[in-house]
Amino acid sequence: MRTVQEAIQHLIAPLQQTSSENLPIQEVLGRVLAEDVIATHDLPPFANSSMDGYAIIHADLVSIPVTLTVIEDIPAGHHPMRTVQRGQAARIMTGAPIPHGADTVVPVEYTGNERHTPDVPTTVTIQRAVSYGSNIRAAGEDVKQGEVVLRAGRRLRAADIGILAGLGYSTANVHKRPVIAILSTGDELLTPEQPLQLGKIRDMNGYTLPALVQTFGGKALSLGIVRDTKEDVRQKFSEALEQNPDLIVSSAGVSVGAFDVVKAVLEEMGQLEFWKVNMRPGKPLTVGQIERVPFIGLPGNPVSAMVTFMVFVRPMIAKMLGQSTDMPTQNVIAGEIIESDGRMTFARVRLVHENGQTRAYLTGTQSSGAISSLVKADALLIIPAGTKRIEEGEIAQVWPLDI
Ligand code: AMP
Ligand code: MG
């Protein structure tokens, strides 16, 4: 049986990055950059005041109070016309360029006034000194021209969109989202709209898996429910192929039940590459391809389906987006004894912050059918293959579920 790492390697090895598309920056939140972004100019582009006040020469502050002649008024967005000389000040607003000659800005609050008046005074008396260079934001203090501000593979956040705008980029080159076709197999499945009937349950994987696709930066094609017959599975696979997906994912029907037909249809229409991975939950993972499109048959239990999706499909999406394929883990302290059977295990845990530590506690039942164990969980705790027990107080790795 393959290890989790072997299975991941097998799946990601043949994948190529998706091509890129140039989109308006208003549309790239959550999308993944396809190329580095370089600062076309300094930020801020010119030295400017960080306060409403007076631009002065620091040497004039040797004895306080001092009265200076106001030579001009510099609102934000305007260009200073005059050079400040000894004994002079220019009234200046936040964000306005520092005039020639001035080396320091004194806030208006230090001149005996709480705020600037609409008309410019002819003189100003400074009543409190500031240190040399105060309240001036130097050109390039934030970002230097030529600097790489965002790297390819970066999932864009609000602040990133701000830096793009600030540097004059109205569009960004982002990876096309990998398209992932999702289908749920099972005679027992109903949609959420359908009334419950004896022996039936509602499809959950058909909703959790597309949500995970979206979380990880892909585009889900939801193909709905398929009955446990070869004809139905065949037909849905063909339907999936028509949409040219980067990956086809099904859930259920890959175990050893009498009606587990997914594997049989895969062998008939494409190739079965392997079946079963040494992990818990989620052993009966089915991997292959249909007409050169990679295929993954996930186990049907809702927790197994989600966990195996995270473990195997996330790195595939990440590779196609030019991102790291490593599991995004962090260290915490086990809050209690956590056991496994020696298979690589993904336990559902709550994270509790106690006395400066983050401690992990199981979310109760670890049944792979119990979706509530994932709803309550803050993270998956990873028990490596070969480890049967993590002691209370030991360091353990978790994959946070901030999704
Ligand atoms: P199977 O892999 O077909 O044996 O399914 C394993 C378990 O998962 C069974 O209890 C199924 O009823 C359940 N199951 C399968 N597909 C889904 C689904 N889409 N949503 C919720 N539960 C499912
Ligand atoms: Mg089934």
Coordinates of C-alpha atoms and ligand atoms in Angstrom, one line a residue:
M1 CA 0.0 0.0 0.0
R2 CA 1.3 3.5 -0.8
T3 CA 2.3 6.0 1.8
V4 CA 0.6 9.4 1.8
Q5 CA 3.8 11.0 0.5
E6 CA 4.2 8.5 -2.3
A7 CA 0.6 9.0 -3.4
I8 CA 1.0 12.8 -3.3
Q9 CA 4.2 12.6 -5.4
H10 CA 2.5 10.3 -7.9
L11 CA -0.4 12.8 -8.3
I12 CA 1.6 16.0 -8.5
A13 CA 4.6 14.8 -10.6
P14 CA 2.9 15.1 -14.0
L15 CA 1.0 18.4 -13.4
Q16 CA 1.9 21.6 -15.2
Q17 CA 1.1 25.1 -14.0
T18 CA -2.1 26.6 -15.5
S19 CA -1.7 29.5 -17.9
S20 CA -2.3 33.0 -16.8
E21 CA -4.9 35.7 -17.4
N22 CA -4.7 39.4 -17.0
L23 CA -7.6 40.7 -14.8
P24 CA -8.6 44.0 -13.3
I25 CA -7.3 44.3 -9.8
Q26 CA -10.9 44.6 -8.5
E27 CA -11.3 41.0 -9.6
V28 CA -8.1 39.3 -8.3
L29 CA -8.9 38.9 -4.5
G30 CA -8.0 35.3 -3.6
R31 CA -6.5 34.6 -7.0
V32 CA -2.8 33.5 -7.4
L33 CA -0.2 35.7 -9.0
A34 CA 1.4 34.1 -12.1
E35 CA 4.5 36.4 -12.1
D36 CA 6.5 38.6 -9.7
V37 CA 5.4 42.2 -9.3
I38 CA 8.1 44.8 -9.3
A39 CA 7.8 48.3 -8.0
T40 CA 7.8 50.7 -11.0
H41 CA 8.6 53.6 -8.7
D42 CA 9.2 54.5 -5.0
L43 CA 6.4 54.5 -2.5
P44 CA 5.8 57.1 -1.4
P45 CA 7.0 58.6 -4.7
F46 CA 8.2 61.9 -3.0
A47 CA 9.1 63.0 0.5
N48 CA 5.9 64.2 2.2
S49 CA 4.5 65.3 5.5
S50 CA 3.0 62.8 7.8
M51 CA 1.2 65.5 9.8
D52 CA -0.8 68.7 9.3
G53 CA 1.7 71.3 10.5
Y54 CA 4.6 73.6 9.4
A55 CA 7.7 72.6 7.3
I56 CA 10.7 74.4 8.9
I57 CA 14.4 74.3 9.3
H58 CA 15.3 72.4 12.4
A59 CA 18.1 74.8 13.3
D60 CA 15.4 77.5 13.9
L61 CA 14.2 75.5 16.9
V62 CA 17.2 76.3 19.1
S63 CA 15.2 78.5 21.4
I64 CA 11.6 77.9 21.9
P65 CA 9.1 79.6 21.5
V66 CA 10.2 80.9 18.1
T67 CA 8.1 83.0 15.6
L68 CA 8.6 82.2 11.9
T69 CA 7.2 83.9 8.8
V70 CA 4.8 81.7 6.8
I71 CA 5.8 81.9 3.2
E72 CA 3.3 79.6 1.5
D73 CA 0.5 77.0 2.0
I74 CA 1.0 73.5 0.7
P75 CA -2.2 71.4 0.5
A76 CA -2.0 67.7 -0.4
G77 CA -1.8 67.2 -4.1
H78 CA 0.0 70.6 -4.7
H79 CA 3.5 71.4 -5.5
P80 CA 5.6 73.7 -3.3
M81 CA 6.7 76.9 -5.2
R82 CA 9.2 78.3 -2.7
T83 CA 12.3 77.4 -0.8
V84 CA 12.1 77.6 2.9
Q85 CA 14.9 79.8 4.4
R86 CA 16.0 80.4 8.0
G87 CA 13.3 82.2 9.9
Q88 CA 10.6 80.9 7.6
A89 CA 7.9 78.1 7.6
A90 CA 5.6 76.7 5.0
R91 CA 2.2 75.6 6.1
I92 CA 1.8 71.9 5.1
M93 CA -0.9 69.3 5.1
T94 CA -0.5 65.5 5.5
G95 CA 0.6 63.9 2.3
A96 CA 1.8 67.2 0.7
P97 CA 5.4 67.3 -0.7
I98 CA 8.1 68.7 1.6
P99 CA 9.3 72.1 0.2
H100 CA 13.0 72.6 -0.7
G101 CA 15.0 73.9 2.3
A102 CA 12.8 72.4 5.0
D103 CA 14.1 69.4 6.9
T104 CA 11.5 68.9 9.7
V105 CA 7.7 69.2 10.1
V106 CA 6.2 70.6 13.4
P107 CA 2.6 69.5 14.0
V108 CA 0.0 72.3 14.1
E109 CA -0.8 71.2 17.7
Y110 CA 2.7 72.5 18.7
T111 CA 1.9 76.0 17.6
G112 CA -0.7 76.9 20.1
N113 CA -3.6 75.9 17.8
E114 CA -5.5 72.7 17.8
R115 CA -5.9 72.8 14.1
H116 CA -5.2 74.8 10.9
T117 CA -7.6 77.7 10.2
P118 CA -8.9 78.1 6.6
D119 CA -6.8 81.2 6.0
V120 CA -3.0 81.1 6.2
P121 CA -1.5 83.1 9.0
T122 CA 1.4 85.5 8.2
T123 CA 3.5 84.1 11.1
V124 CA 3.5 81.1 13.3
T125 CA 4.9 80.7 16.8
I126 CA 6.3 77.2 17.6
Q127 CA 6.0 76.4 21.2
R128 CA 7.4 72.9 21.4
A129 CA 10.5 71.5 19.7
V130 CA 10.6 68.2 17.7
S131 CA 13.7 66.3 16.7
Y132 CA 15.5 66.7 13.3
G133 CA 13.6 65.2 10.4
S134 CA 10.4 64.6 12.4
N135 CA 7.1 63.9 10.5
I136 CA 8.7 63.5 7.1
R137 CA 8.1 60.3 5.2
A138 CA 11.1 59.9 2.9
A139 CA 10.6 58.9 -0.8
G140 CA 10.9 55.1 -1.0
E141 CA 10.4 54.6 2.7
D142 CA 7.6 52.1 2.1
V143 CA 8.8 50.5 -1.1
K144 CA 11.9 51.1 -3.2
Q145 CA 11.7 51.2 -7.0
G146 CA 12.8 47.9 -8.5
E147 CA 11.9 45.9 -5.4
V148 CA 9.9 42.7 -5.8
V149 CA 6.7 43.5 -3.8
L150 CA 4.7 40.3 -4.5
R151 CA 6.0 37.0 -5.6
A152 CA 4.5 34.6 -8.2
G153 CA 2.4 32.0 -6.4
R154 CA 1.1 34.5 -3.9
R155 CA -2.6 34.3 -3.1
L156 CA -3.7 37.9 -3.3
R157 CA -5.1 39.6 -0.2
A158 CA -6.7 43.0 0.2
A159 CA -3.4 44.7 1.1
D160 CA -1.7 43.2 -2.0
I161 CA -4.4 44.8 -4.1
G162 CA -3.6 48.1 -2.4
I163 CA 0.1 47.8 -3.3
L164 CA -0.7 47.0 -6.9
A165 CA -3.0 50.1 -7.1
G166 CA -0.4 52.2 -5.3
L167 CA 2.3 51.2 -7.9
G168 CA 0.0 52.0 -10.8
Y169 CA -1.0 48.4 -11.8
S170 CA -4.7 48.4 -12.8
T171 CA -4.5 44.7 -13.8
A172 CA -2.6 41.6 -12.5
N173 CA -1.5 38.4 -14.2
V174 CA -3.0 35.6 -12.2
H175 CA -3.1 31.8 -12.9
K176 CA -6.3 30.5 -14.4
R177 CA -8.1 28.5 -11.8
P178 CA -7.7 24.7 -12.2
V179 CA -11.1 23.3 -13.1
I180 CA -12.2 20.4 -11.0
A181 CA -15.2 18.3 -11.8
I182 CA -16.9 16.9 -8.7
L183 CA -19.5 14.1 -8.6
S184 CA -21.1 12.2 -5.8
T185 CA -21.9 8.5 -6.3
G186 CA -24.5 6.6 -4.3
D187 CA -28.0 5.2 -4.7
E188 CA -28.7 6.6 -1.2
L189 CA -28.1 10.2 -2.0
L190 CA -30.7 13.0 -2.0
T191 CA -30.2 16.7 -2.7
P192 CA -30.7 19.0 0.3
E193 CA -34.1 20.1 -1.2
Q194 CA -35.5 16.6 -1.4
P195 CA -37.6 15.2 1.6
L196 CA -35.9 12.5 3.6
Q197 CA -36.9 8.9 2.9
L198 CA -36.1 5.8 4.7
G199 CA -32.7 4.5 3.7
K200 CA -31.6 7.8 2.1
I201 CA -29.3 10.5 3.2
R202 CA -28.5 13.9 1.8
D203 CA -25.4 14.4 -0.3
M204 CA -22.8 16.3 1.7
N205 CA -19.7 15.7 -0.4
G206 CA -21.3 17.3 -3.4
Y207 CA -21.1 20.5 -1.4
T208 CA -18.1 20.2 0.8
L209 CA -15.7 19.3 -2.0
P210 CA -16.6 22.2 -4.3
A211 CA -16.3 24.5 -1.3
L212 CA -12.8 23.1 -0.7
V213 CA -12.0 23.6 -4.4
Q214 CA -12.9 27.2 -4.0
T215 CA -10.9 27.5 -0.8
F216 CA -7.8 26.3 -2.4
G217 CA -8.1 28.5 -5.5
G218 CA -9.7 26.2 -8.0
K219 CA -12.9 26.3 -10.0
A220 CA -15.4 23.6 -9.2
L221 CA -17.7 22.0 -11.8
S222 CA -20.5 20.4 -9.7
L223 CA -21.9 17.5 -11.6
G224 CA -24.3 16.3 -9.0
I225 CA -25.3 12.8 -8.0
V226 CA -24.7 9.5 -9.8
R227 CA -26.4 6.2 -9.1
D228 CA -24.4 3.1 -8.3
T229 CA -24.6 1.6 -11.8
K230 CA -21.8 1.4 -14.3
E231 CA -24.0 3.1 -17.0
D232 CA -24.6 6.1 -14.8
V233 CA -21.0 6.4 -13.7
R234 CA -19.9 6.0 -17.3
Q235 CA -22.3 8.7 -18.5
K236 CA -21.2 11.2 -15.7
F237 CA -17.5 10.6 -16.5
S238 CA -18.2 11.4 -20.2
E239 CA -20.1 14.5 -19.1
A240 CA -17.2 15.6 -17.0
L241 CA -14.7 15.0 -19.8
E242 CA -16.8 17.3 -22.2
Q243 CA -15.9 20.2 -19.9
N244 CA -12.2 19.7 -20.2
P245 CA -11.4 19.7 -16.5
D246 CA -7.9 19.6 -15.0
L247 CA -9.1 16.9 -12.6
I248 CA -12.1 14.7 -12.0
V249 CA -13.0 13.9 -8.4
S250 CA -15.7 11.5 -7.3
S251 CA -16.7 10.4 -3.9
A252 CA -17.9 7.0 -2.6
G253 CA -18.2 3.7 -4.5
V254 CA -14.5 2.9 -4.3
S255 CA -14.6 0.5 -1.4
V256 CA -15.3 -3.2 -1.4
G257 CA -19.1 -3.1 -1.4
A258 CA -21.1 -5.0 -4.0
F259 CA -22.2 -1.8 -5.7
D260 CA -18.8 0.0 -5.6
V261 CA -18.6 0.5 -9.4
V262 CA -16.4 3.5 -9.7
K263 CA -13.2 1.5 -9.9
A264 CA -14.6 -0.9 -12.5
V265 CA -15.7 2.0 -14.8
L266 CA -12.3 3.7 -14.3
E267 CA -10.6 0.5 -15.5
E268 CA -12.9 0.3 -18.4
M269 CA -12.7 3.9 -19.6
G270 CA -9.2 4.8 -18.5
Q271 CA -6.5 3.4 -16.3
L272 CA -6.5 2.6 -12.6
E273 CA -3.1 3.6 -11.2
F274 CA -3.5 2.6 -7.6
W275 CA -6.1 2.0 -5.0
K276 CA -5.6 2.4 -1.3
V277 CA -3.4 4.7 0.7
N278 CA -2.0 4.0 4.1
M279 CA -3.9 6.6 6.1
R280 CA -6.7 7.2 8.4
P281 CA -9.4 8.3 7.6
G282 CA -9.5 7.5 3.9
K283 CA -7.8 4.3 3.0
P284 CA -9.8 3.4 -0.2
L285 CA -8.4 6.2 -2.4
T286 CA -8.6 5.4 -6.1
V287 CA -6.2 7.1 -8.5
G288 CA -6.0 6.9 -12.2
Q289 CA -6.8 8.8 -15.4
I290 CA -9.5 8.9 -17.9
E291 CA -8.5 10.2 -21.4
R292 CA -5.4 11.7 -19.8
V293 CA -7.4 13.7 -17.3
P294 CA -6.3 12.8 -13.8
F295 CA -9.0 11.1 -11.7
I296 CA -9.3 10.7 -7.9
G297 CA -12.0 8.6 -6.4
L298 CA -12.4 9.6 -2.7
P299 CA -14.0 7.6 0.0
G300 CA -17.7 8.3 0.6
N301 CA -17.7 9.1 4.3
P302 CA -18.0 12.9 4.6
V303 CA -14.9 13.3 6.9
S304 CA -12.8 10.9 4.8
A305 CA -13.8 12.7 1.6
M306 CA -12.8 16.1 3.0
V307 CA -9.6 14.9 4.6
T308 CA -8.4 13.0 1.6
F309 CA -9.3 16.0 -0.6
M310 CA -7.2 18.3 1.6
V311 CA -4.3 15.8 1.6
F312 CA -4.3 14.9 -2.1
V313 CA -6.2 17.5 -4.1
R314 CA -4.9 20.6 -2.4
P315 CA -1.2 19.9 -3.4
M316 CA -2.4 19.2 -7.0
I317 CA -4.2 22.6 -7.1
A318 CA -1.2 24.2 -5.4
K319 CA 1.2 22.9 -8.0
M320 CA -1.1 24.0 -10.9
L321 CA -1.0 27.5 -9.3
G322 CA 2.7 27.6 -8.8
Q323 CA 2.5 27.4 -5.0
S324 CA 4.2 25.2 -2.4
T325 CA 2.6 21.8 -2.3
D326 CA 3.6 21.2 1.4
M327 CA 0.9 20.8 4.0
P328 CA 0.5 24.2 5.7
T329 CA 1.2 22.9 9.2
Q330 CA 2.2 24.4 12.5
N331 CA 3.3 23.1 15.9
V332 CA 1.0 22.9 18.9
I333 CA 1.0 21.0 22.2
A334 CA -1.2 17.9 22.5
G335 CA -3.6 18.6 25.3
E336 CA -4.4 15.0 25.8
I337 CA -3.1 11.5 24.8
I338 CA -3.9 11.0 21.1
E339 CA -3.7 7.5 19.7
S340 CA -3.7 5.9 16.2
D341 CA -3.2 2.5 14.8
G342 CA 0.2 3.4 13.2
R343 CA -1.2 4.6 9.9
M344 CA -0.7 8.3 9.1
T345 CA -3.7 9.8 10.9
F346 CA -5.5 13.1 10.6
A347 CA -7.4 13.6 13.8
R348 CA -10.0 16.3 14.3
V349 CA -8.9 18.7 17.1
R350 CA -10.0 21.9 18.8
L351 CA -7.2 24.4 19.5
V352 CA -7.3 26.0 23.0
H353 CA -5.0 28.8 24.0
E354 CA -3.9 28.2 27.6
N355 CA -1.1 29.9 29.5
G356 CA 0.6 31.1 26.3
Q357 CA 0.4 27.6 24.7
T358 CA -1.9 26.3 21.9
R359 CA -3.1 22.9 23.0
A360 CA -5.0 20.4 20.9
Y361 CA -7.9 18.3 22.1
L362 CA -9.9 15.8 20.1
T363 CA -13.4 16.9 19.0
G364 CA -15.1 13.8 20.4
T365 CA -16.1 11.1 18.0
Q366 CA -13.5 10.4 15.4
S367 CA -15.9 8.4 13.2
S368 CA -15.2 9.2 9.6
G369 CA -18.9 9.5 9.0
A370 CA -19.4 12.2 11.6
I371 CA -19.3 15.6 9.8
S372 CA -19.8 17.3 13.2
S373 CA -16.3 16.3 14.2
L374 CA -15.0 18.5 11.4
V375 CA -17.5 21.3 12.1
K376 CA -16.2 21.5 15.7
A377 CA -12.6 21.2 14.7
D378 CA -10.1 24.0 14.4
A379 CA -7.4 21.8 12.8
L380 CA -6.4 18.4 11.7
L381 CA -3.7 16.9 14.0
I382 CA -1.2 14.8 12.0
I383 CA 0.0 11.6 13.6
P384 CA 2.9 10.4 11.4
A385 CA 3.0 6.9 10.1
G386 CA 4.6 4.5 12.6
T387 CA 3.5 6.7 15.6
K388 CA 0.8 5.0 17.7
R389 CA 0.5 7.5 20.5
I390 CA 1.2 11.2 21.1
E391 CA 1.6 12.0 24.8
E392 CA -0.1 14.9 26.6
G393 CA 2.3 17.8 26.5
E394 CA 4.2 16.6 23.4
I395 CA 4.6 18.8 20.4
A396 CA 2.3 17.8 17.5
Q397 CA 1.8 19.1 14.0
V398 CA -1.6 20.5 13.0
W399 CA -3.1 21.7 9.8
P400 CA -5.3 24.7 10.7
L401 CA -8.8 24.7 9.2
D402 CA -9.1 28.4 8.7
I403 CA -11.3 27.8 5.7
Ligands
AMP1 P1 -19.2 4.1 0.1 O1 -17.8 4.6 -0.1 O2 -20.0 4.2 -1.1 O3 -19.2 2.8 0.8 O4 -19.8 5.2 1.2 C1 -19.3 5.2 2.5 C2 -20.3 6.0 3.4 O5 -20.4 7.3 3.0 C3 -21.7 5.4 3.3 O6 -22.3 5.5 4.6 C4 -22.4 6.5 2.4 O7 -23.8 6.5 2.6 C5 -21.7 7.7 2.8 N1 -21.7 8.7 1.7 C6 -21.3 8.4 0.4 N2 -21.4 9.5 -0.4 C7 -21.9 10.5 0.4 C8 -22.2 11.8 0.2 N3 -22.0 12.4 -1.0 N4 -22.6 12.6 1.2 C9 -22.7 12.1 2.5 N5 -22.4 10.8 2.7 C10 -22.0 10.0 1.7
MG2 MG -21.8 3.6 -1.8

